[in-house]
PDB file of C-alpha atoms in Angstrom:
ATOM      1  CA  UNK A   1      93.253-100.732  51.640  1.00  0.00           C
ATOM      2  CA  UNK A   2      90.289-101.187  53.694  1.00  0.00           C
ATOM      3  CA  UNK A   3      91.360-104.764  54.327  1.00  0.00           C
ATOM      4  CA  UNK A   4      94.409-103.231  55.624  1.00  0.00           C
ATOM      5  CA  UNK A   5      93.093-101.142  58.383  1.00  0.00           C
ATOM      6  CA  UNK A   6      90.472-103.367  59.803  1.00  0.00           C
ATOM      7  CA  UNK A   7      93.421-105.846  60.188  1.00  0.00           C
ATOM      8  CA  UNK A   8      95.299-102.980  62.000  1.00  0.00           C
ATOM      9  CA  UNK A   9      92.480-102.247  64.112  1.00  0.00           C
ATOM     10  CA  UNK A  10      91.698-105.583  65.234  1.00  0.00           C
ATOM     11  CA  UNK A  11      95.686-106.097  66.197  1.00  0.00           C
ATOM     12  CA  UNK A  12      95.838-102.887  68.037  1.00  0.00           C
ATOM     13  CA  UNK A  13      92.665-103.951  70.030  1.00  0.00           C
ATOM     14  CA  UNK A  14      93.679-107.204  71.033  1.00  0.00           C
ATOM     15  CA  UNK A  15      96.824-105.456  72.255  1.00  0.00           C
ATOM     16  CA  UNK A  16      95.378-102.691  74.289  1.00  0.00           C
ATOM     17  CA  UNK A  17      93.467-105.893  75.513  1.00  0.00           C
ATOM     18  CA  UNK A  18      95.991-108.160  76.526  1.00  0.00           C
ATOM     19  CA  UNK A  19      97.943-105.119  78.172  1.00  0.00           C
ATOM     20  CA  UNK A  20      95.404-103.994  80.366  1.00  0.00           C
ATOM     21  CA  UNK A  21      94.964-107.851  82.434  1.00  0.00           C
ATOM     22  CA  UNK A  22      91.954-108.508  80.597  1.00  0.00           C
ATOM     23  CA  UNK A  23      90.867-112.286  80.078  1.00  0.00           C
ATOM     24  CA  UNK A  24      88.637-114.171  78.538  1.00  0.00           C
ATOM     25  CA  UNK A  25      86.337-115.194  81.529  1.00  0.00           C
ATOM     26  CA  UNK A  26      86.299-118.914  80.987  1.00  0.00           C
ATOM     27  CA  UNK A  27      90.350-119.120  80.423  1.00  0.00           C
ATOM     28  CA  UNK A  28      90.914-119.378  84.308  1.00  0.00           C
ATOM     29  CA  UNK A  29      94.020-120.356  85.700  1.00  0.00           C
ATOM     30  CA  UNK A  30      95.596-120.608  89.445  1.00  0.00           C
ATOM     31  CA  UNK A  31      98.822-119.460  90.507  1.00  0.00           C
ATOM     32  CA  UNK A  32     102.349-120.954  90.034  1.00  0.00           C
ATOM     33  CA  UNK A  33     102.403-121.872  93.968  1.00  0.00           C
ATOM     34  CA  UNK A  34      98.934-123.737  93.517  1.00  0.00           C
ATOM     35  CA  UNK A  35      99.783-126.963  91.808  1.00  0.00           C
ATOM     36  CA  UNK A  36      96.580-128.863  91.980  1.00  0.00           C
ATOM     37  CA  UNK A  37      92.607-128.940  94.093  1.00  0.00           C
ATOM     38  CA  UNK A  38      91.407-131.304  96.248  1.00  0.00           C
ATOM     39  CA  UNK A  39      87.490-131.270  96.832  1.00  0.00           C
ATOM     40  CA  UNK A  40      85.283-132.404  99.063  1.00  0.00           C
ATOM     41  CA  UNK A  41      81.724-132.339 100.204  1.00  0.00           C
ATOM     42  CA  UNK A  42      80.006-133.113 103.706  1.00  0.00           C
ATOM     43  CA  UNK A  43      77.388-134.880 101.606  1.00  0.00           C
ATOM     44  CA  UNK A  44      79.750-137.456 100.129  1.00  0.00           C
ATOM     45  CA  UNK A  45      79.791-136.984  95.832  1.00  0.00           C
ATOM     46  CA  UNK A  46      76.894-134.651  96.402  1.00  0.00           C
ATOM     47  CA  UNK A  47      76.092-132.818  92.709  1.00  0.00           C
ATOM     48  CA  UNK A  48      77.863-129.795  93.189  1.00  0.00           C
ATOM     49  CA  UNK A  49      81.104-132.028  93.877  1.00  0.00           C
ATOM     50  CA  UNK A  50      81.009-133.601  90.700  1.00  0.00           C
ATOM     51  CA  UNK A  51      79.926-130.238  88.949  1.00  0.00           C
ATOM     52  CA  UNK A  52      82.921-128.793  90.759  1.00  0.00           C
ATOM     53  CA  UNK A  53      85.148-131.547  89.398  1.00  0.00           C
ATOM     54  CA  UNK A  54      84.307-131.553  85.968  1.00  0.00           C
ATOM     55  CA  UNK A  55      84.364-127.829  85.751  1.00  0.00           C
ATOM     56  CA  UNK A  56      87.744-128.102  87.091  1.00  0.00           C
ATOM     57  CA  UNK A  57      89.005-130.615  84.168  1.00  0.00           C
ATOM     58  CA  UNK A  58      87.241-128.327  81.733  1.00  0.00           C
ATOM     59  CA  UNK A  59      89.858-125.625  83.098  1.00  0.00           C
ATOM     60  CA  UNK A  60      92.425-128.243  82.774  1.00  0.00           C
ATOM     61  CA  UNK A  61      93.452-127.122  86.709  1.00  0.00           C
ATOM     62  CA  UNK A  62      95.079-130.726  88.157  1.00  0.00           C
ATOM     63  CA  UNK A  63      92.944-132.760  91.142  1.00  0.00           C
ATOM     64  CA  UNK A  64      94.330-134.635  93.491  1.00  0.00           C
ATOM     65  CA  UNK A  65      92.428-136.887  95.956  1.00  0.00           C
ATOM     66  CA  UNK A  66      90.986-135.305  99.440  1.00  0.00           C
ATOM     67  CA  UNK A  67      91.691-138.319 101.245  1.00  0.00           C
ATOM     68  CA  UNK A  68      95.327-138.619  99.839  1.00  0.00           C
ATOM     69  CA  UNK A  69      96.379-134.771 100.518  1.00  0.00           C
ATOM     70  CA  UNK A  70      94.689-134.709 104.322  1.00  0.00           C
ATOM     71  CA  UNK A  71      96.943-138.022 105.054  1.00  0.00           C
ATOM     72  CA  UNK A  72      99.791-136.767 103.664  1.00  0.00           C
ATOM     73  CA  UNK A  73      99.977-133.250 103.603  1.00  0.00           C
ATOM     74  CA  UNK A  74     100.682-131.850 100.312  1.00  0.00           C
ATOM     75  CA  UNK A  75     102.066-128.475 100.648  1.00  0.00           C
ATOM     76  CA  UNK A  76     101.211-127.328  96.765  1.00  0.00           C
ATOM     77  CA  UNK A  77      97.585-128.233  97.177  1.00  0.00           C
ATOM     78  CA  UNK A  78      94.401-126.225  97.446  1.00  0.00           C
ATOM     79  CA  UNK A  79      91.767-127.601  99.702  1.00  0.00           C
ATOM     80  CA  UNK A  80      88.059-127.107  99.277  1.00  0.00           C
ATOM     81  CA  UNK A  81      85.681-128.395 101.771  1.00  0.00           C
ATOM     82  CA  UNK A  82      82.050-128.207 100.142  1.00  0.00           C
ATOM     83  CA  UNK A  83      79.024-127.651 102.573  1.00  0.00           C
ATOM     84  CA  UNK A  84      75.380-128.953 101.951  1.00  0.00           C
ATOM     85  CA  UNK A  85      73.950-126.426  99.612  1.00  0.00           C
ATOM     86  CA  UNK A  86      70.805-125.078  99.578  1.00  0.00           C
ATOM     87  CA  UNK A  87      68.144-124.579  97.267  1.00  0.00           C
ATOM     88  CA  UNK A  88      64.982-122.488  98.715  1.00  0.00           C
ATOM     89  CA  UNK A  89      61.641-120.913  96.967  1.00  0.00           C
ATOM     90  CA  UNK A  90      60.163-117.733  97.377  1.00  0.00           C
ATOM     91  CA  UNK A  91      56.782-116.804  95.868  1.00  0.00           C
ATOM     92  CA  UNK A  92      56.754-113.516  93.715  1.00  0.00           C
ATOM     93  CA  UNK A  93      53.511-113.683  92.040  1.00  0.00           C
ATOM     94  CA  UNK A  94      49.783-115.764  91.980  1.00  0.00           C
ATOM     95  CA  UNK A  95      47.274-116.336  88.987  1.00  0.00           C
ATOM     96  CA  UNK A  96      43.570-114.755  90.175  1.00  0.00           C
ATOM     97  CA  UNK A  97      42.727-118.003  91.420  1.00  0.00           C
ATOM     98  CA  UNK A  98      45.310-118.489  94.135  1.00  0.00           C
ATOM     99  CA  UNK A  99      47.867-120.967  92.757  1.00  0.00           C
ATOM    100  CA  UNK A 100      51.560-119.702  92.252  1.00  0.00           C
ATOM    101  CA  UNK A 101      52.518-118.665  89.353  1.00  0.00           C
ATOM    102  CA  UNK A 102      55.918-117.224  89.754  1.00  0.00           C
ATOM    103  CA  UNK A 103      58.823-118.164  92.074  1.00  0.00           C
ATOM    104  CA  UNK A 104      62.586-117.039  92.757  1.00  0.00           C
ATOM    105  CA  UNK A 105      64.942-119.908  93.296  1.00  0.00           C
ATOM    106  CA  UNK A 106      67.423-118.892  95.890  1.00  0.00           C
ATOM    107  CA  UNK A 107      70.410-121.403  95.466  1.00  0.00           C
ATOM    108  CA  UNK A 108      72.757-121.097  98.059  1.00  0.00           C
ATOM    109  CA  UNK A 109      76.615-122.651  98.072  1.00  0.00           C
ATOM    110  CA  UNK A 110      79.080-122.121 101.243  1.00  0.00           C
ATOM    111  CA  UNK A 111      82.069-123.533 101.144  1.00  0.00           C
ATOM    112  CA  UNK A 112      85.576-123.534 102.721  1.00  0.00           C
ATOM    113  CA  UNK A 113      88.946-122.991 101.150  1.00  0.00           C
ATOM    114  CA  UNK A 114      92.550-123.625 102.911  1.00  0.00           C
ATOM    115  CA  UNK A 115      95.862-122.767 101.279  1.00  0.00           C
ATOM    116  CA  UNK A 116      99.015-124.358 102.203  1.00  0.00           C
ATOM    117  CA  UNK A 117     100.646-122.161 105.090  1.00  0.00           C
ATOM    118  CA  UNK A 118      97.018-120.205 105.411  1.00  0.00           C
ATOM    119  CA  UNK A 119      94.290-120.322 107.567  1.00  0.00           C
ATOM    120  CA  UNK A 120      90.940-121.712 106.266  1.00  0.00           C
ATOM    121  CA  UNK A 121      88.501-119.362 104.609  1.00  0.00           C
ATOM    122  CA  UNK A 122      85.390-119.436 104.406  1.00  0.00           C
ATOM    123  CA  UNK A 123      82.795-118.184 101.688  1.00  0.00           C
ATOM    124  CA  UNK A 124      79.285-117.960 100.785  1.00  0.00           C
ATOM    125  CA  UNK A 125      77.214-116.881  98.124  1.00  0.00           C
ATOM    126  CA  UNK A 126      73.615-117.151  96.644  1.00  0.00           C
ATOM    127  CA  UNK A 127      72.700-117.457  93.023  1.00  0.00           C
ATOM    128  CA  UNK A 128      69.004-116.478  92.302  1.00  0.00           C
ATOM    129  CA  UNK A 129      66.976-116.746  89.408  1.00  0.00           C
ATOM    130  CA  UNK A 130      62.758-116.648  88.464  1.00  0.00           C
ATOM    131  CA  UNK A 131      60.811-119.711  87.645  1.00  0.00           C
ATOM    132  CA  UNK A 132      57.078-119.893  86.633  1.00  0.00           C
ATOM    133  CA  UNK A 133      55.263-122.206  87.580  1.00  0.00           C
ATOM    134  CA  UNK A 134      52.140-123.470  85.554  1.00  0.00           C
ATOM    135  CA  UNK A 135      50.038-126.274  87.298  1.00  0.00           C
ATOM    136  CA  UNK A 136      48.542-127.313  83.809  1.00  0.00           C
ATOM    137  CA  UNK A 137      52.313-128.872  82.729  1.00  0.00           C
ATOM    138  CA  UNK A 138      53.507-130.356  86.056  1.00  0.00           C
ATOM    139  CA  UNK A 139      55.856-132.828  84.232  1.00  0.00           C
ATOM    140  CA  UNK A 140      57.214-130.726  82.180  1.00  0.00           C
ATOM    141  CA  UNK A 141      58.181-127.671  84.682  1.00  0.00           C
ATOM    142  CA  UNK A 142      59.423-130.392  87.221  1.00  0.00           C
ATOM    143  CA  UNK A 143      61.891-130.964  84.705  1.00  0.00           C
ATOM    144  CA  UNK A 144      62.645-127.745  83.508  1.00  0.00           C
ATOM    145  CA  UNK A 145      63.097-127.097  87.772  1.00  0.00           C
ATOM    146  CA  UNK A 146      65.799-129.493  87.654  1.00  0.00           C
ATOM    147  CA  UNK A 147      67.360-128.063  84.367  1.00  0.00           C
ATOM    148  CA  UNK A 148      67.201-124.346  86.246  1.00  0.00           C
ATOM    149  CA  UNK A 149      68.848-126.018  89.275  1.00  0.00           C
ATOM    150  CA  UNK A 150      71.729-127.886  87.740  1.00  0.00           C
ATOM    151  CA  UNK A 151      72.887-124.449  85.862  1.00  0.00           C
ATOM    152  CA  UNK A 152      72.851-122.931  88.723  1.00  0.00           C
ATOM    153  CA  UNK A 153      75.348-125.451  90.361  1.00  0.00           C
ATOM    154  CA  UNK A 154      77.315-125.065  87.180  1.00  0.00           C
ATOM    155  CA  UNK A 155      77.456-121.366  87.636  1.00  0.00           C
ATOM    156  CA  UNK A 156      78.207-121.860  90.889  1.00  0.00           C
ATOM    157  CA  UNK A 157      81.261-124.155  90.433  1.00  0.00           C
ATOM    158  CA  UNK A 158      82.302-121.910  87.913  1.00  0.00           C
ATOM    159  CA  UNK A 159      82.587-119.279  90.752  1.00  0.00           C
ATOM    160  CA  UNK A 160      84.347-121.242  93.050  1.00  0.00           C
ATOM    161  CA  UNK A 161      86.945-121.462  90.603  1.00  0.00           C
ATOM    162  CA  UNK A 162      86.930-117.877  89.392  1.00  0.00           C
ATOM    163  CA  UNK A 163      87.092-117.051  93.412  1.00  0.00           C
ATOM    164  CA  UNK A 164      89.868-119.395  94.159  1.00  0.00           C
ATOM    165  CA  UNK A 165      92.060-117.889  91.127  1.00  0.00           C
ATOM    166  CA  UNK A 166      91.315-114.258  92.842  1.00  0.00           C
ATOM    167  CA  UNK A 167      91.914-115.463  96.620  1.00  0.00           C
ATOM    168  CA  UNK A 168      95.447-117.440  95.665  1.00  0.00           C
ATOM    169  CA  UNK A 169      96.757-114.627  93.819  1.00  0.00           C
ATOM    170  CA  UNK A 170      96.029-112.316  96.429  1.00  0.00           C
ATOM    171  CA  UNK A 171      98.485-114.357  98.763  1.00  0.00           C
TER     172      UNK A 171
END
């Protein structure tokens, strides 16, 4: 009897969810009128490109070529021009003896998006996050520096696409 309810319960919650526009946050989707993305970078297959890319086939949202859909004009295709991003440090804390010991990464992405039939807009946005810093294990916090820094251009793809869903179905 008990098996009974729960099952009602968990029906009449995914129900209330699905009725209210709720969605799983990595299920994103564009638009009917946007059939596919074209990327590109001033920094020619710069990291976040590629990040951008492959986020994009992990949302199964088509790609077409930049080059292609400038030359020929594609009127179903989304284009996003990437700018040089930006990665900068600012100290938050020192150890007694003067050497840093805490920092806040400050990763910033700008970036341009055109619709077909709309003017260009363009975006920016900052992702931050803390890093200490021990001088004992400089090999090993270089790396974990580059770990920190290539989630945040994951994250930051990942809101590209979550802001280009929002922007084309506000047109």
């Amino acid at each position: 009897m008990i098996r009974i309810y729960s099952f009602i319960f968990v029906i009449a919650a995914c129900l209330s969810l699905a009725g209210c526009g709720f969605h799983l946050r990595g299920s994103q989707t564009l638009p009917a009128n946007v059939k596919a993305v074209a990327v590109n970078a001033a920094a020619p297959h710069s990291r976040l490109q590629r990040s951008l890319e492959d986020r994009l086939d992990v949302y199964q949202i088509p790609q077409k070529a930049y080059q292609t859909v400038k030359a020929k004009g594609h009127n179903d295709t989304v284009l996003i021009k990437l700018m040089p991003e930006t990665v900068e440090r600012r100290l938050l804390s020192v150890f007694s003896t003067g050497q840093v010991a805490e920092y806040e990464l400050i990763y910033g992405v700008s970036y341009q998006v055109t619709f077909p039939g709309h003017d260009p807009i363009q975006a920016y946005f900052e992702i931050m996050r803390d890093y200490q810093d021990d001088p004992d294990r400089v090999l090993a916090k270089s790396r974990e520096l580059d770990l920190v820094v290539s989630e945040m251009r994951n994250e930051a793809a990942d809101r590209i696409i979550r802001r280009l869903a929002l922007q084309a179905s506000e047109l």
